[in-house]
């Protein structure tokens, strides 16, 4: 595909019907009221010259290049800031306008370096383009006077340069930072001739800039330019694909020069991101070609042996033989597989098919077990389907937004920018989180309520909010009576005094008056939406909490339209898809239970194999059975269990107890230390298939380059299944999607051809919704009627004690992703070189801990060492860390406590002690910081 520029209509579209008729250079056009003359002209195919205008930003009118003449009006108004009027006649090309535009451009060029042929933006510079468009042939003004040609270049950001000498002060970068990203890191400093763009009077690296790239995208010159473009040259072709980081699922144009990837440019027509991006998706793609990446299969007899490179045939034959030997010795159920939430739907589907058809059991699970399995359970029980209710655009209609256990600015930054835009427009915000996340208070937004609850008390808080709605008459009775069932019994339960804000205040730490005010705000809003993350699901009552949020949304009628809903913010790029594809041991694709004879028959008829009607083993069951000796071999696709799963000691014990561990990944991760076979995987730049994001949006992932390891991951699974005696073959991943569509009702209308035509669709996509379903449960719930479920608060068994008096909770940071295997191999480490422990000043003071001191973090299962960061964003008694660096190994200290329904680990509540590190302690040596505690030490 050749490089293409998306059309830029100059100013944003205006909503409404096209009712205003105007004429531009004799061409009639009808547009919505409020549309600019510039956009109306562009819709007729007439491009008015411009520099400060772009259709991703509101009109500014500073460059004056877009002047037009309007019959019956004096002067030459700017077309970007002048709205159309019915009957208006506009002329965009006259001798007068030509002369004015040439004069304006002459002034710009007179203070601009004349190095076009050697400039990194040559061929992609709007100033260069507009000089030609207006017919500028000479510049009468010399360089003798004052100019900015010797202005410095800021190289501080690892991904882009800021060459001040080439800046035309159009303010597009400043406006992009304000309007699109919402960080407000840039400003115009000075006045008149001294005006210049400034990142707050400091360097870009030291400023509040979050390196989202919006400013680089908006810049019309080479002022803000990717370093890869400077080094490699301007790209010549592009491929539209999907980011492989978080669950937002941003669409990008991967722009290449020959076969070398030069830059990732957010795609304006991307349904999830609409031309925006974050630092990871925009810039952190270098891991795909990092020298640490392993491109050849490797095997070894023992985990103490050195790895030996082999060819693909040898690796697959060896793996299949070992798997069969294990089954012959220990039974069909002695082996299993784990699918990845970083691979495509098609790759996930073939792995779970391999387990069920070739392995002959249901021992398949996915990383969603340890993050969002309570979402699947809770929403299915109440709404009837295991997915969020809205599309991301819906937040623009919300009047009250409640964020629970999520940190969107760090974990889902592109969606956070949408949310912040709505908050700046006047929507109210409620944050429910022990930690004071950035959304609680910043220079431009502030939460109406921050319910700073004690970790582990989510259910008590949500029940108290529902209690207020029920006892104060704030329930939407017509919605409940028409759309729901089980309300009376639930209302009797929730109205009990034990669920009142006053009763739970002692447990949650949230003042009753504050909780009541927040509940009233949510319940009385015209549109109220809930967005939640792992701070909801990774608890012993994760499933209960999901049902509690669903109860509150149903009771207040906040389901089934724009601006409302219950919305999980998924962590990895294909968590939703990996669940959709049948990765759980009790469900086939489409969340249908394996015990259902009719469902099994669909797959059995197509696959030609009998599927077991009993659920297989979950990941925790696999580990326990491995230690017991009954589970002996595991295929792990793209998941670093030894770093990401709780109680590392237990995980390692399970892995070392197995006869065969097969790891398929990009790098030799922590889990690969215990593997016998390593099968190289493919990066997203090599994948051909689909990802499904948190809003159920199915996006195409197109290969930018062939698989560097020689095979696609779906091919490896097919060949392994075939080697085990079950022939499995596809010519193209599109055939896998066709099989998914044939077996999975929610995907029945999905095909690569449809995705190529429409860009993306949101499931359900079938005969009833041939172009997908942006909003779920509009006229009725998937299960028929929404079901209220009693959600009794049960305190976690993980309590602080005299020995472990603090509570640890964990999370992510903006620049890093999951276990850091990818982002640690990019320049993103410049912002986060190591995990740190956030601790309140009081807790630090009583322990003699100073900011930056090395501390020992210990729990009843393990201990590790990391540096302290003293901050009042933490409440007293609670500490926080991330889990991106294996040298820290935060999950060494997390326990095996888990959700009662799904076994999702309780990462967010671990009783710990923090002490100033003893330098003589060998277990805290920097080269081996993460140390499991032995049983006798607990």
mmCIF file of N, CA and C in Angstrom, residues 338-389:
data_model
loop_
_atom_site.group_PDB
_atom_site.id
_atom_site.type_symbol
_atom_site.label_atom_id
_atom_site.label_comp_id
_atom_site.label_asym_id
_atom_site.label_seq_id
_atom_site.Cartn_x
_atom_site.Cartn_y
_atom_site.Cartn_z
ATOM 1 N N UNK A 338 -2.592 -22.415 27.688
ATOM 2 C CA UNK A 338 -3.008 -21.078 28.106
ATOM 3 C C UNK A 338 -2.901 -20.158 26.898
ATOM 4 N N UNK A 339 -4.002 -19.502 26.544
ATOM 5 C CA UNK A 339 -4.000 -18.590 25.412
ATOM 6 C C UNK A 339 -3.545 -17.207 25.854
ATOM 7 N N UNK A 340 -3.220 -16.384 24.872
ATOM 8 C CA UNK A 340 -2.662 -15.062 25.157
ATOM 9 C C UNK A 340 -3.656 -13.966 24.814
ATOM 10 N N UNK A 341 -3.671 -12.932 25.639
ATOM 11 C CA UNK A 341 -4.491 -11.751 25.348
ATOM 12 C C UNK A 341 -3.730 -10.731 24.527
ATOM 13 N N UNK A 342 -2.537 -11.091 24.074
ATOM 14 C CA UNK A 342 -1.760 -10.211 23.205
ATOM 15 C C UNK A 342 -1.769 -10.700 21.757
ATOM 16 N N UNK A 343 -2.323 -11.883 21.527
ATOM 17 C CA UNK A 343 -2.377 -12.413 20.173
ATOM 18 C C UNK A 343 -3.744 -12.120 19.556
ATOM 19 N N UNK A 344 -3.898 -12.472 18.289
ATOM 20 C CA UNK A 344 -5.140 -12.175 17.579
ATOM 21 C C UNK A 344 -6.249 -13.139 17.984
ATOM 22 N N UNK A 345 -7.480 -12.768 17.646
ATOM 23 C CA UNK A 345 -8.608 -13.676 17.857
ATOM 24 C C UNK A 345 -8.373 -15.007 17.157
ATOM 25 N N UNK A 346 -7.841 -14.936 15.957
ATOM 26 C CA UNK A 346 -7.635 -16.144 15.172
ATOM 27 C C UNK A 346 -6.592 -17.049 15.824
ATOM 28 N N UNK A 347 -5.524 -16.453 16.366
ATOM 29 C CA UNK A 347 -4.493 -17.242 17.035
ATOM 30 C C UNK A 347 -5.014 -17.853 18.325
ATOM 31 N N UNK A 348 -5.808 -17.098 19.070
ATOM 32 C CA UNK A 348 -6.424 -17.633 20.287
ATOM 33 C C UNK A 348 -7.363 -18.788 19.950
ATOM 34 N N UNK A 349 -8.164 -18.594 18.935
ATOM 35 C CA UNK A 349 -9.152 -19.606 18.564
ATOM 36 C C UNK A 349 -8.487 -20.938 18.233
ATOM 37 N N UNK A 350 -7.398 -20.898 17.460
ATOM 38 C CA UNK A 350 -6.774 -22.164 17.073
ATOM 39 C C UNK A 350 -6.077 -22.832 18.259
ATOM 40 N N UNK A 351 -5.600 -22.051 19.226
ATOM 41 C CA UNK A 351 -4.971 -22.666 20.398
ATOM 42 C C UNK A 351 -6.014 -23.375 21.259
ATOM 43 N N UNK A 352 -7.164 -22.724 21.500
ATOM 44 C CA UNK A 352 -8.188 -23.418 22.290
ATOM 45 C C UNK A 352 -8.761 -24.604 21.519
ATOM 46 N N UNK A 353 -8.793 -24.489 20.194
ATOM 47 C CA UNK A 353 -9.219 -25.630 19.380
ATOM 48 C C UNK A 353 -8.200 -26.761 19.479
ATOM 49 N N UNK A 354 -6.926 -26.412 19.474
ATOM 50 C CA UNK A 354 -5.881 -27.421 19.622
ATOM 51 C C UNK A 354 -6.029 -28.174 20.943
ATOM 52 N N UNK A 355 -6.297 -27.446 22.013
ATOM 53 C CA UNK A 355 -6.443 -28.088 23.324
ATOM 54 C C UNK A 355 -7.646 -29.025 23.325
ATOM 55 N N UNK A 356 -8.766 -28.559 22.798
ATOM 56 C CA UNK A 356 -9.991 -29.356 22.880
ATOM 57 C C UNK A 356 -10.004 -30.508 21.877
ATOM 58 N N UNK A 357 -9.473 -30.274 20.673
ATOM 59 C CA UNK A 357 -9.552 -31.295 19.633
ATOM 60 C C UNK A 357 -8.325 -32.194 19.587
ATOM 61 N N UNK A 358 -7.128 -31.617 19.766
ATOM 62 C CA UNK A 358 -5.904 -32.412 19.684
ATOM 63 C C UNK A 358 -5.478 -32.948 21.052
ATOM 64 N N UNK A 359 -5.556 -32.098 22.100
ATOM 65 C CA UNK A 359 -5.224 -32.576 23.442
ATOM 66 C C UNK A 359 -6.339 -33.452 23.993
ATOM 67 N N UNK A 360 -7.586 -33.184 23.556
ATOM 68 C CA UNK A 360 -8.708 -34.008 23.981
ATOM 69 C C UNK A 360 -9.273 -33.669 25.339
ATOM 70 N N UNK A 361 -9.061 -32.426 25.803
ATOM 71 C CA UNK A 361 -9.631 -32.024 27.095
ATOM 72 C C UNK A 361 -10.000 -30.541 27.047
ATOM 73 N N UNK A 362 -10.525 -30.031 28.139
ATOM 74 C CA UNK A 362 -10.904 -28.615 28.224
ATOM 75 C C UNK A 362 -9.956 -27.831 29.122
ATOM 76 N N UNK A 363 -8.728 -28.312 29.273
ATOM 77 C CA UNK A 363 -7.760 -27.642 30.130
ATOM 78 C C UNK A 363 -7.150 -26.429 29.415
ATOM 79 N N UNK A 364 -7.974 -25.446 29.162
ATOM 80 C CA UNK A 364 -7.513 -24.220 28.519
ATOM 81 C C UNK A 364 -7.992 -23.024 29.328
ATOM 82 N N UNK A 365 -7.111 -22.065 29.512
ATOM 83 C CA UNK A 365 -7.456 -20.859 30.254
ATOM 84 C C UNK A 365 -6.690 -19.701 29.630
ATOM 85 N N UNK A 366 -6.907 -18.503 30.144
ATOM 86 C CA UNK A 366 -6.280 -17.325 29.557
ATOM 87 C C UNK A 366 -5.923 -16.339 30.646
ATOM 88 N N UNK A 367 -5.119 -15.346 30.295
ATOM 89 C CA UNK A 367 -4.669 -14.383 31.297
ATOM 90 C C UNK A 367 -5.817 -13.563 31.853
ATOM 91 N N UNK A 368 -6.957 -13.557 31.174
ATOM 92 C CA UNK A 368 -8.120 -12.863 31.730
ATOM 93 C C UNK A 368 -8.529 -13.471 33.071
ATOM 94 N N UNK A 369 -8.095 -14.695 33.315
ATOM 95 C CA UNK A 369 -8.345 -15.314 34.627
ATOM 96 C C UNK A 369 -7.821 -14.426 35.738
ATOM 97 N N UNK A 370 -6.673 -13.772 35.495
ATOM 98 C CA UNK A 370 -6.046 -12.988 36.553
ATOM 99 C C UNK A 370 -6.320 -11.497 36.418
ATOM 100 N N UNK A 371 -7.266 -11.132 35.538
ATOM 101 C CA UNK A 371 -7.598 -9.704 35.447
ATOM 102 C C UNK A 371 -9.102 -9.462 35.380
ATOM 103 N N UNK A 372 -9.767 -9.955 34.338
ATOM 104 C CA UNK A 372 -11.168 -9.568 34.136
ATOM 105 C C UNK A 372 -12.145 -10.735 34.132
ATOM 106 N N UNK A 373 -11.764 -11.892 34.661
ATOM 107 C CA UNK A 373 -12.743 -12.986 34.704
ATOM 108 C C UNK A 373 -13.982 -12.627 35.533
ATOM 109 N N UNK A 374 -13.865 -11.823 36.609
ATOM 110 C CA UNK A 374 -15.094 -11.404 37.305
ATOM 111 C C UNK A 374 -16.019 -10.556 36.446
ATOM 112 N N UNK A 375 -15.465 -9.813 35.495
ATOM 113 C CA UNK A 375 -16.311 -9.061 34.565
ATOM 114 C C UNK A 375 -17.194 -10.016 33.780
ATOM 115 N N UNK A 376 -16.564 -11.068 33.248
ATOM 116 C CA UNK A 376 -17.337 -12.043 32.485
ATOM 117 C C UNK A 376 -18.434 -12.668 33.306
ATOM 118 N N UNK A 377 -18.100 -13.082 34.526
ATOM 119 C CA UNK A 377 -19.091 -13.743 35.379
ATOM 120 C C UNK A 377 -20.191 -12.764 35.810
ATOM 121 N N UNK A 378 -19.794 -11.611 36.328
ATOM 122 C CA UNK A 378 -20.766 -10.679 36.905
ATOM 123 C C UNK A 378 -21.726 -10.098 35.887
ATOM 124 N N UNK A 379 -21.212 -9.694 34.723
ATOM 125 C CA UNK A 379 -22.091 -9.106 33.709
ATOM 126 C C UNK A 379 -22.966 -10.164 33.052
ATOM 127 N N UNK A 380 -22.473 -11.387 32.968
ATOM 128 C CA UNK A 380 -23.318 -12.440 32.393
ATOM 129 C C UNK A 380 -24.479 -12.757 33.335
ATOM 130 N N UNK A 381 -24.223 -12.764 34.638
ATOM 131 C CA UNK A 381 -25.288 -13.053 35.597
ATOM 132 C C UNK A 381 -26.375 -11.991 35.587
ATOM 133 N N UNK A 382 -25.999 -10.737 35.397
ATOM 134 C CA UNK A 382 -26.957 -9.627 35.518
ATOM 135 C C UNK A 382 -27.535 -9.179 34.177
ATOM 136 N N UNK A 383 -26.666 -9.045 33.171
ATOM 137 C CA UNK A 383 -27.095 -8.547 31.862
ATOM 138 C C UNK A 383 -27.250 -9.640 30.821
ATOM 139 N N UNK A 384 -26.521 -10.723 30.999
ATOM 140 C CA UNK A 384 -26.628 -11.828 30.052
ATOM 141 C C UNK A 384 -25.500 -11.949 29.066
ATOM 142 N N UNK A 385 -24.531 -11.018 29.117
ATOM 143 C CA UNK A 385 -23.378 -11.126 28.224
ATOM 144 C C UNK A 385 -22.137 -10.598 28.928
ATOM 145 N N UNK A 386 -20.994 -11.173 28.563
ATOM 146 C CA UNK A 386 -19.753 -10.921 29.298
ATOM 147 C C UNK A 386 -18.941 -9.793 28.679
ATOM 148 N N UNK A 387 -19.530 -8.618 28.568
ATOM 149 C CA UNK A 387 -18.812 -7.508 27.942
ATOM 150 C C UNK A 387 -19.428 -6.181 28.351
ATOM 151 N N UNK A 388 -18.649 -5.124 28.157
ATOM 152 C CA UNK A 388 -19.121 -3.787 28.454
ATOM 153 C C UNK A 388 -20.270 -3.365 27.557
ATOM 154 N N UNK A 389 -20.964 -2.329 27.966
ATOM 155 C CA UNK A 389 -22.226 -1.978 27.321
ATOM 156 C C UNK A 389 -22.117 -0.895 26.256
#
